[in-house]
GROMACS .gro file of C-alpha atoms in nm:
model
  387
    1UNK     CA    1  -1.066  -0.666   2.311
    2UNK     CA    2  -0.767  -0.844   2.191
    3UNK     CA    3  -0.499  -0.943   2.490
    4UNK     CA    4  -0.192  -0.767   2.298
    5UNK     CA    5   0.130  -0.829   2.458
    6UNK     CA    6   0.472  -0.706   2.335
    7UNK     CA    7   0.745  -0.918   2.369
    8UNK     CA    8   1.071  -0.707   2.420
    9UNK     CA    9   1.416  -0.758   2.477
   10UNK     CA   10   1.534  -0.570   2.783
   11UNK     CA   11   1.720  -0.358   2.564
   12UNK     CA   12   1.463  -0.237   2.293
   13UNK     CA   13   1.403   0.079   2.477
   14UNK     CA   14   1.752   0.189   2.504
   15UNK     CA   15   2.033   0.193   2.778
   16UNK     CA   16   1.981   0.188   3.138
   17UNK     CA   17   2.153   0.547   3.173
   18UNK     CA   18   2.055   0.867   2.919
   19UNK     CA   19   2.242   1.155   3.027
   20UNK     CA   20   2.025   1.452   3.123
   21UNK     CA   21   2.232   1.669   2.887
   22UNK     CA   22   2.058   1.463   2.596
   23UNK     CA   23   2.079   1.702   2.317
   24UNK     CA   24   1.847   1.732   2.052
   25UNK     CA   25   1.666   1.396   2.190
   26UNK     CA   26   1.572   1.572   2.537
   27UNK     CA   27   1.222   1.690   2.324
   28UNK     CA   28   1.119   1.320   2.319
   29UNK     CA   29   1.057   1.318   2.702
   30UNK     CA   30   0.801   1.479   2.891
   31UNK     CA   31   0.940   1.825   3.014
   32UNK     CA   32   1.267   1.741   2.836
   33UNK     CA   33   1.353   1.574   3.150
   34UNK     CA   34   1.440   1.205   3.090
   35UNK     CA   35   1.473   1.115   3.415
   36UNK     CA   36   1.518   0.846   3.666
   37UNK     CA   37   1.365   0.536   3.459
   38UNK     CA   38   1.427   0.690   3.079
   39UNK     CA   39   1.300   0.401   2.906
   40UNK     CA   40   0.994   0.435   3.034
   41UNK     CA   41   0.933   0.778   2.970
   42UNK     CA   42   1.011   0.782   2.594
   43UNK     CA   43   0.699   0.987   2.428
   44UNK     CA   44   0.687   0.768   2.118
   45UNK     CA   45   0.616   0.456   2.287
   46UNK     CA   46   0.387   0.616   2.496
   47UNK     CA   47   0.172   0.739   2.261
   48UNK     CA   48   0.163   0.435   2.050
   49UNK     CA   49   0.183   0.142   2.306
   50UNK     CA   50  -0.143   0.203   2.507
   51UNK     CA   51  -0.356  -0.102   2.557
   52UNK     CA   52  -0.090  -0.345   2.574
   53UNK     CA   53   0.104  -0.565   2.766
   54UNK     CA   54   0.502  -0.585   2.843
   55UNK     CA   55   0.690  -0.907   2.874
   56UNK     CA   56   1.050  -0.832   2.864
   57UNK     CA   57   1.182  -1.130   2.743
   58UNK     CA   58   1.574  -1.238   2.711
   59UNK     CA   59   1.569  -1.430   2.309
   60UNK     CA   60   1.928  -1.518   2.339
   61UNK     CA   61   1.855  -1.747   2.609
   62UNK     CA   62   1.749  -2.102   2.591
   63UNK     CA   63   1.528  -2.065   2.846
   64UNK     CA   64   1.427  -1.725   2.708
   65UNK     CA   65   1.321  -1.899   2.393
   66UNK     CA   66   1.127  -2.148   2.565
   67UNK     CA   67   0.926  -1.897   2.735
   68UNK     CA   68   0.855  -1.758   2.390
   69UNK     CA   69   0.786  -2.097   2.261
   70UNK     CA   70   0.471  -2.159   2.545
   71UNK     CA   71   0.346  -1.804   2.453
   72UNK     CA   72   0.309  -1.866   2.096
   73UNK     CA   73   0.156  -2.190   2.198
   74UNK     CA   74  -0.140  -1.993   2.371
   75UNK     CA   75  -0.161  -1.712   2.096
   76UNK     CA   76  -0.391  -1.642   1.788
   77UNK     CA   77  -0.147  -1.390   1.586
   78UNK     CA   78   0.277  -1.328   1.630
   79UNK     CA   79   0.381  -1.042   1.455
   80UNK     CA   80   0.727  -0.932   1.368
   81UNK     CA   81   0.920  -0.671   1.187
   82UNK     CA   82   1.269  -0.854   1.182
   83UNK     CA   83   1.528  -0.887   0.873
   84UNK     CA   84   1.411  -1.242   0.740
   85UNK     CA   85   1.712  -1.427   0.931
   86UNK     CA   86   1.628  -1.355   1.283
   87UNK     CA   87   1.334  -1.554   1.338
   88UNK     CA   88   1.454  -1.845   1.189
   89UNK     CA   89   1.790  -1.832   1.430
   90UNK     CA   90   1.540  -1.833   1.684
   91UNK     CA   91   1.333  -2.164   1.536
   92UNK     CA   92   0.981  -1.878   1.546
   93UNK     CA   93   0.957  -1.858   1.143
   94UNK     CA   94   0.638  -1.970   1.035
   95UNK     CA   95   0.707  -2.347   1.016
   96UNK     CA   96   0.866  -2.356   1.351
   97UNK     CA   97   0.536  -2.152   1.564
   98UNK     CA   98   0.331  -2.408   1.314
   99UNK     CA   99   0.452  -2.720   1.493
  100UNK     CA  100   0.418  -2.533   1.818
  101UNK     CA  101   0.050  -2.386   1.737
  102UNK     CA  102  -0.081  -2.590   1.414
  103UNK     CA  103  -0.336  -2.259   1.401
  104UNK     CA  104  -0.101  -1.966   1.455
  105UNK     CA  105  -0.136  -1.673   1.220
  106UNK     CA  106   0.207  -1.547   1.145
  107UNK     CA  107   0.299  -1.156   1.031
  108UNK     CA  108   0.605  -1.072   0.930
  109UNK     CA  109   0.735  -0.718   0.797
  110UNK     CA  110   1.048  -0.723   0.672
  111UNK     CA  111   1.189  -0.460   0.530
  112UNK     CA  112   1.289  -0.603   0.187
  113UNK     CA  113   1.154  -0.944   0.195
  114UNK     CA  114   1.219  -1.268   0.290
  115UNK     CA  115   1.372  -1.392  -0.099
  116UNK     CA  116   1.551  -1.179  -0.343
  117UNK     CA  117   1.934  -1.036  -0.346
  118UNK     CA  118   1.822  -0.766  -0.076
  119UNK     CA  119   1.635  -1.001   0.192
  120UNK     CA  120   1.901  -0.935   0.481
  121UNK     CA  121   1.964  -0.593   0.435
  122UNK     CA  122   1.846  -0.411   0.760
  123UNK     CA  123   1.600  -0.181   0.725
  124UNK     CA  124   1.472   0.159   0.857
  125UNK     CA  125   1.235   0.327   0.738
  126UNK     CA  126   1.374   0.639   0.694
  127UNK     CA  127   1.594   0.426   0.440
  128UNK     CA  128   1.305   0.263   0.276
  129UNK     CA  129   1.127   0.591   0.211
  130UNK     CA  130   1.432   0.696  -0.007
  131UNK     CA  131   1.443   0.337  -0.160
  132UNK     CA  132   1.099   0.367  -0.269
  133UNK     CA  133   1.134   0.661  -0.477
  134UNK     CA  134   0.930   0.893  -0.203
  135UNK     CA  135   1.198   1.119  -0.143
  136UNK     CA  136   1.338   1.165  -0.471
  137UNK     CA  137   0.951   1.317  -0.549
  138UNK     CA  138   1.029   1.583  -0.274
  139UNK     CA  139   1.199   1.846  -0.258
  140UNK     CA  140   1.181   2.239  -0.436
  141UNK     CA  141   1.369   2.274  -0.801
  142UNK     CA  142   1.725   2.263  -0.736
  143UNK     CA  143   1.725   2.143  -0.369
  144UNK     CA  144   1.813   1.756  -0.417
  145UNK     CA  145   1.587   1.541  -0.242
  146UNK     CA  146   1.391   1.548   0.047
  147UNK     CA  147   1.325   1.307   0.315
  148UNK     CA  148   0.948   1.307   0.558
  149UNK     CA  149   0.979   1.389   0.880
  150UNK     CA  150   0.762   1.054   1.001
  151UNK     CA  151   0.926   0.804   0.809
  152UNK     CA  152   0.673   0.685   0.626
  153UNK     CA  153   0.686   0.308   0.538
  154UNK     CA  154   0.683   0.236   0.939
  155UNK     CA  155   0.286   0.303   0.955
  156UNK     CA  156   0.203   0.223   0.611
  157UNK     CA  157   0.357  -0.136   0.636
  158UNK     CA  158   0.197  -0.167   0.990
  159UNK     CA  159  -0.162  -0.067   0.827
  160UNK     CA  160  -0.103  -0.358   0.530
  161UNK     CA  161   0.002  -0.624   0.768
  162UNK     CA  162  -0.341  -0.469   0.953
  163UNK     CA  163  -0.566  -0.550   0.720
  164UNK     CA  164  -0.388  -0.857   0.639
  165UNK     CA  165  -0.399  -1.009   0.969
  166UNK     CA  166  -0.787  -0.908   0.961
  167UNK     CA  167  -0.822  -1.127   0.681
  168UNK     CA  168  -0.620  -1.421   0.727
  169UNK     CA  169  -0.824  -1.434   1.080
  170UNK     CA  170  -1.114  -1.406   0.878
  171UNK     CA  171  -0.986  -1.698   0.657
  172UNK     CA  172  -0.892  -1.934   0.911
  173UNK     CA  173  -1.249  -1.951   1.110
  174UNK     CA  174  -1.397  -2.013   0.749
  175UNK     CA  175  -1.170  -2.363   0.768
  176UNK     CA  176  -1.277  -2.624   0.934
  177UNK     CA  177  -0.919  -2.733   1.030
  178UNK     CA  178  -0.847  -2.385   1.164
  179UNK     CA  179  -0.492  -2.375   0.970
  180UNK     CA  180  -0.248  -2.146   1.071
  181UNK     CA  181  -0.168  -1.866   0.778
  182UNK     CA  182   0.186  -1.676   0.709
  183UNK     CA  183   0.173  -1.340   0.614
  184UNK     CA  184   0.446  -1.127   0.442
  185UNK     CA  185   0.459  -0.730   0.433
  186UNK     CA  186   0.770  -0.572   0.261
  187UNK     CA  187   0.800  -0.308   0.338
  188UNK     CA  188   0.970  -0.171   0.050
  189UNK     CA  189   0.659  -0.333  -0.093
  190UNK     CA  190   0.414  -0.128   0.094
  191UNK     CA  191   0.587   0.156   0.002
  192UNK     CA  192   0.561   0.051  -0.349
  193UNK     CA  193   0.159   0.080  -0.360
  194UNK     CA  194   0.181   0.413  -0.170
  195UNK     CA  195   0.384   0.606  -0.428
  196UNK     CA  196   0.204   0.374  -0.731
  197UNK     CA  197   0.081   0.699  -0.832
  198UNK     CA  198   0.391   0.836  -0.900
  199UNK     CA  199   0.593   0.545  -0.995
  200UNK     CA  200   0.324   0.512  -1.299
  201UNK     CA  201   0.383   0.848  -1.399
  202UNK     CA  202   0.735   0.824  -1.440
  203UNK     CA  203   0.680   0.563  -1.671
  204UNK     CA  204   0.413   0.694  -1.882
  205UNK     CA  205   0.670   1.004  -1.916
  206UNK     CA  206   1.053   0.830  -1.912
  207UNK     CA  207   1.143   1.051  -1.663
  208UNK     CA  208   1.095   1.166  -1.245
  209UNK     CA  209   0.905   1.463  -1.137
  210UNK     CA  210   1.103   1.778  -1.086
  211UNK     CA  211   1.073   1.855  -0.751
  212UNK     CA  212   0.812   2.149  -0.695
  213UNK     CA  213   0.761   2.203  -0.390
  214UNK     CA  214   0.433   2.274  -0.239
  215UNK     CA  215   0.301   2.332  -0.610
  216UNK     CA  216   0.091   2.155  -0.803
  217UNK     CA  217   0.021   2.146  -1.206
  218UNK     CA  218  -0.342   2.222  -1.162
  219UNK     CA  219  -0.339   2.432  -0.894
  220UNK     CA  220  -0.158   2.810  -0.908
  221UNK     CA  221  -0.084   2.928  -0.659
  222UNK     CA  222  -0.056   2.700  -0.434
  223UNK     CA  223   0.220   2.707  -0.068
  224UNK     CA  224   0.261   2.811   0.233
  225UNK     CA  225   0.260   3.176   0.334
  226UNK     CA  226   0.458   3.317   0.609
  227UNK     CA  227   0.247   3.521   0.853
  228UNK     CA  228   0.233   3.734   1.168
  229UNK     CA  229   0.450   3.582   1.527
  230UNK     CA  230   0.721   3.289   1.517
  231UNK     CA  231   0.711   3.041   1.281
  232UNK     CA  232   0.334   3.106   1.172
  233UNK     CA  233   0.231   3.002   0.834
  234UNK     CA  234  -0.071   2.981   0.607
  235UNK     CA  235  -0.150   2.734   0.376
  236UNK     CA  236  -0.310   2.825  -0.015
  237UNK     CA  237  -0.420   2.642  -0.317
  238UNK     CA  238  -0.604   2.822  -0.557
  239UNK     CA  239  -0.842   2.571  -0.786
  240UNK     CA  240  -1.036   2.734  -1.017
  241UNK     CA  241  -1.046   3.096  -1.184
  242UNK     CA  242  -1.351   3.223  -0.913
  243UNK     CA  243  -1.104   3.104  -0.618
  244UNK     CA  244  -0.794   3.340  -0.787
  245UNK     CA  245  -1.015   3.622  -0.847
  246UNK     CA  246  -1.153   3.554  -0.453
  247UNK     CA  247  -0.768   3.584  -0.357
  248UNK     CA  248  -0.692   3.874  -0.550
  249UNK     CA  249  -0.966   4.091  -0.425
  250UNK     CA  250  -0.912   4.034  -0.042
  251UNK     CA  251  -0.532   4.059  -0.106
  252UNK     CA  252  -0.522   4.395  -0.309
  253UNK     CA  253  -0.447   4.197  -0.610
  254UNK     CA  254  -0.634   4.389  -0.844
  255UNK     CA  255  -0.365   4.403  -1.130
  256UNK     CA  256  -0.297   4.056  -1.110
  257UNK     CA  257  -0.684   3.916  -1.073
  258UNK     CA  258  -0.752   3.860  -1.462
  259UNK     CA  259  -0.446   3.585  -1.499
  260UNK     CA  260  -0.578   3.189  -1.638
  261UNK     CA  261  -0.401   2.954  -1.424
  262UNK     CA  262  -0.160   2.929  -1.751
  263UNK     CA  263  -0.024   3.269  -1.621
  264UNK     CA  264  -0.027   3.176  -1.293
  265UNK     CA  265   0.161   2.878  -1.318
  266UNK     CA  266   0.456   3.070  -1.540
  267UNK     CA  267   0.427   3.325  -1.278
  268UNK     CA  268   0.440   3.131  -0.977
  269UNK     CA  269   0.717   3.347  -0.806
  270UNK     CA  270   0.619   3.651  -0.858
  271UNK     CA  271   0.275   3.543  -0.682
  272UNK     CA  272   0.440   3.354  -0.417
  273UNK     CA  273   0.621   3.681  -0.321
  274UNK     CA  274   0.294   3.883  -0.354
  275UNK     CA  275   0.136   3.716  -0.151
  276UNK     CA  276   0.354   3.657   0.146
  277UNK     CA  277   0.419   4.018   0.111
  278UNK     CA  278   0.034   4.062   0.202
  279UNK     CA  279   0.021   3.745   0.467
  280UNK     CA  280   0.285   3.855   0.673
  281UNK     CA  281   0.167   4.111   0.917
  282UNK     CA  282  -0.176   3.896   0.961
  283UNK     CA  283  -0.253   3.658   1.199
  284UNK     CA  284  -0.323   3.281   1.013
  285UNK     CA  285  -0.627   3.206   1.194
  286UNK     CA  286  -0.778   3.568   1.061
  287UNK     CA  287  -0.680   3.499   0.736
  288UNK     CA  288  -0.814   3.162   0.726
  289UNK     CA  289  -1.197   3.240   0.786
  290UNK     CA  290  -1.159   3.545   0.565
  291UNK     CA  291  -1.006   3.336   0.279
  292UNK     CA  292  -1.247   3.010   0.356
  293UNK     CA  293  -1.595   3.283   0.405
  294UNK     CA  294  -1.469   3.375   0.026
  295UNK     CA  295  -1.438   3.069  -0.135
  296UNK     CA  296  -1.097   2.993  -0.107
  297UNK     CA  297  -0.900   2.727  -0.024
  298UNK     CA  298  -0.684   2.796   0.264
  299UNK     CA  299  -0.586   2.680   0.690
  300UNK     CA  300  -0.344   2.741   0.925
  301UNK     CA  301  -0.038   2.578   0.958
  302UNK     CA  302  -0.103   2.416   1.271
  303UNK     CA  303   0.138   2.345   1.529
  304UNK     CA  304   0.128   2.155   1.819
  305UNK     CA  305  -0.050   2.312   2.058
  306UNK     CA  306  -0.316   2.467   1.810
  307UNK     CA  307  -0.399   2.086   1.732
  308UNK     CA  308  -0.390   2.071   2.154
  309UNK     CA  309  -0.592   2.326   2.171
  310UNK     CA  310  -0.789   2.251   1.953
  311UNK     CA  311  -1.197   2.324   1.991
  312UNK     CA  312  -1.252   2.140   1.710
  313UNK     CA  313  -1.083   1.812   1.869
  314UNK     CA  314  -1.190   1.877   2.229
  315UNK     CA  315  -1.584   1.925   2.104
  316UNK     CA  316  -1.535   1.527   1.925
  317UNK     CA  317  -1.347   1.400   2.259
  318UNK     CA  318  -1.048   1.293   2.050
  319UNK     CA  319  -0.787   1.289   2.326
  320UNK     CA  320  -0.735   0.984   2.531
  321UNK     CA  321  -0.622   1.073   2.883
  322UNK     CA  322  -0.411   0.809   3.036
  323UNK     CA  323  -0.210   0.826   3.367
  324UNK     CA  324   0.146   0.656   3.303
  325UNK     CA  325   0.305   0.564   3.607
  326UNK     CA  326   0.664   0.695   3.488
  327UNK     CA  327   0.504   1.007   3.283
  328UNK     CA  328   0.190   1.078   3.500
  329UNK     CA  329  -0.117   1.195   3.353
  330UNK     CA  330  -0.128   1.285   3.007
  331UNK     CA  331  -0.336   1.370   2.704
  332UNK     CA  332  -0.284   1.096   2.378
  333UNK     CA  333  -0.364   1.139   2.020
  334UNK     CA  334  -0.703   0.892   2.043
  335UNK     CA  335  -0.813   0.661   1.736
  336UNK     CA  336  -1.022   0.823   1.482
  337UNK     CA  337  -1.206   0.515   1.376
  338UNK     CA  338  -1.554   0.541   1.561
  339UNK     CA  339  -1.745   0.207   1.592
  340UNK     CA  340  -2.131   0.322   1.668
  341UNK     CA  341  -2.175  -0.054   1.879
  342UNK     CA  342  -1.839  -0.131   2.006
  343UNK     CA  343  -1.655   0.245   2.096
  344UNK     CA  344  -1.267   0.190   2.135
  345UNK     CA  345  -1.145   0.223   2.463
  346UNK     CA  346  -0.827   0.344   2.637
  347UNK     CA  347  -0.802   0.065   2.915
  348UNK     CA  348  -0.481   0.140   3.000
  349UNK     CA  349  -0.155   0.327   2.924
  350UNK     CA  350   0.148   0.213   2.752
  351UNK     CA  351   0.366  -0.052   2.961
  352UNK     CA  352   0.670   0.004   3.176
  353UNK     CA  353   0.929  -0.205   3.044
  354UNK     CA  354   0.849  -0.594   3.145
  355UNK     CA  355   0.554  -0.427   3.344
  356UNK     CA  356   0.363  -0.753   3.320
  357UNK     CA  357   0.628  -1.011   3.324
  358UNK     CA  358   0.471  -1.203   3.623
  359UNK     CA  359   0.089  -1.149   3.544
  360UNK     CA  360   0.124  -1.264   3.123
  361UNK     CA  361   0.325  -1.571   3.259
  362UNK     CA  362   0.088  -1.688   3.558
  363UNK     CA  363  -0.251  -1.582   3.352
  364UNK     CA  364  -0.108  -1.727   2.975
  365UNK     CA  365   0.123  -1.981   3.100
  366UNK     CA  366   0.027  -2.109   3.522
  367UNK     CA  367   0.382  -2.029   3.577
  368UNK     CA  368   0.482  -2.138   3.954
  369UNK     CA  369   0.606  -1.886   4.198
  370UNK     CA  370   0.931  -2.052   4.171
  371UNK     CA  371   0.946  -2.056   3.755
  372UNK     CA  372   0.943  -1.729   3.782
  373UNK     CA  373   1.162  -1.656   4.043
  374UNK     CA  374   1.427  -1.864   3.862
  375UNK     CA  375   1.362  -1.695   3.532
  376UNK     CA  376   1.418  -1.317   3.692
  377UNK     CA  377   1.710  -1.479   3.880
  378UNK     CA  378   1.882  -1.550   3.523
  379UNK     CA  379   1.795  -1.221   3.397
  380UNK     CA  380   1.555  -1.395   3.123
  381UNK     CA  381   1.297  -1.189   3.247
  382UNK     CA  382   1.398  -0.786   3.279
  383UNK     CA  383   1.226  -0.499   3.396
  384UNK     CA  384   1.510  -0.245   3.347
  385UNK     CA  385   1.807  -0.226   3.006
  386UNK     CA  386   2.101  -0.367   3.090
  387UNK     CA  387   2.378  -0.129   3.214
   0.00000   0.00000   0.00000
């Protein structure tokens, strides 16, 4: 129920003109088409942006600030993910929005931190993920490091600050004063506790994983399988002795169905070949409920338009369906948290750029007619990038 509003320089969503012949980026747009109004058809903000408000808003400005400044006045919660110097050039740190809103909870998720030698480093998180030690855990023996292909400390910082901003919420209707609170999320930080696991284990041993692969020390064998039609795969992990022998049987085996996983494991590729010798002139899906009806671990490698097709999701309603006005109807990954007396709701689709310049200022802020006239007159307010 929360009025979210995203404050955005007229530039965040990239230049005024993206040439048709795009490239490799052309698969972010709907159809691969970007276009008349690219920056509003961008499938990434689309997908994550639904249920907010756009207020395209000019920082470098004066009067841009000021705007700012009376919107902060009105909020409960600003949240940021700047280097720690941007902010404070603007006078929005925490102890600047505290004199303007004594009771303003303030998030910030910087990539480093705001103290230490690295605090104005920019980050990405593509360049956190490698910082963190993720990617030197991935990767097959002899291939050097691997990288994710989601860039991982972008959603796991946004679900610490999250729960953070839950809490200090939380924490500041148990005061009687109402105090603001300032939260900090590094995200090299968050990224930190999300590889813990791994981090510990170097220690305990002095030294990094090899990189494996898709294998596993307990588990042999254990990958992906290529299989029958373009780029169709099946995923196996083999647990326990029964599961092997399971394998074995439906995948003529026979000579190999005896071996401990102590054999397995030293004969990993020999297996591996084995078995995508066996998986691939089958269909995945077959395999799957033949494998999974025996006892063994195994599913399709799904790609997107199984999981769009799929019964599974359809039958729990997981799609949110959302007409865009620059996009036109279209089918969202929904929220999987289910709340049995308060259902989340897709009120509306993500924002066109500065969509709701004029309504956030008149409903927030009793802006005149003429305010706002002279603020789109100065280009402080934006509904387009700049050319």
């Amino acid at each position: 129920g929360a009025d979210v509003v995203l404050i955005e320089a007229p530039f965040s969503r990239g230049p005024a003109e993206v040439s048709a012949a795009a490239g490799p980026l052309t698969h972010l747009y709907p159809e691969e088409a970007v276009g008349q109004q690219p920056w509003n058809r961008f499938g990434g903000f689309n997908k994550l942006a639904r249920n907010r408000r756009s207020v395209s808003l000019d920082l470098s400005n004066p009067a841009g600030r000021q705007v700012f400044a009376d919107l902060a006045r009105q909020a409960d919660v600003v949240i940021e993910n700047y280097s720690p110097r941007v902010m404070p050039q603007f006078g929005f740190d925490f102890e600047g929005l505290r004199k303007i809103n004594p009771n303003i909870v303030y998030a910030a998720m910087p990539g480093y931190g705001a103290t230490g030698p690295d605090r104005d480093r920019t980050a990405l998180g593509p360049l956190i993920e490698a910082g963190s030690g993720l990617s030197a855990s991935m990767g097959y023996p002899g291939s050097g490091p691997y990288r994710s292909g989601i860039a991982w400390p972008d959603p796991v910082a946004g679900m610490h600050a999250a729960a953070a901003i839950l809490t200090a919420l939380a924490d500041r209707e148990a005061d009687p004063d109402r105090a603001g609170r300032a939260i900090e999320v590094a995200m090299i930080e968050a990224m930190g506790c999300f590889v813990g696991e791994s981090l510990l284990a170097a220690q305990v041993r002095g030294s990094d994983t090899a990189p494996r692969g898709n294998r596993d020390p307990l588990r042999a064998p254990q990958g992906c399988y290529p299989c029958a039609g373009a780029d169709r795969w099946l995923a196996i992990s083999i647990e326990t002795d029964q599961q092997w022998t399971a394998l074995a049987r439906i995948a003529a085996l026979d000579d190999l169905a005896a071996l401990t996983l102590e054999e397995r494991t030293a004969r990993n590729d020999e297996l591996d070949a084995r078995i995508a010798t066996w998986t691939r002139s089958s269909d995945p899906s077959t395999l799957m409920h033949t494998l999974q009806q025996a006892g063994v671990i195994a599913m399709l490698v799904a790609d997107a338009r199984d999981i769009v097709e799929s019964p599974q999701l359809a039958a729990r309603n997981f799609w949110a369906v959302l007409d865009h006005p620059a996009v036109g109807l279209r089918s969202y990954p929904g929220n999987p948290i289910r709340l049995s007396d308060t259902p989340i709701t897709y009120r509306t689709a993500a924002p066109l750029l500065g969509q709701h310049n004029r309504a956030v200022l008149t409903d927030w802020l009793d802006y005149s007619e003429e305010h706002l006239e002279a603020l789109e007159r100065d280009a402080i307010l934006a509904d387009r990038p700049p050319l």
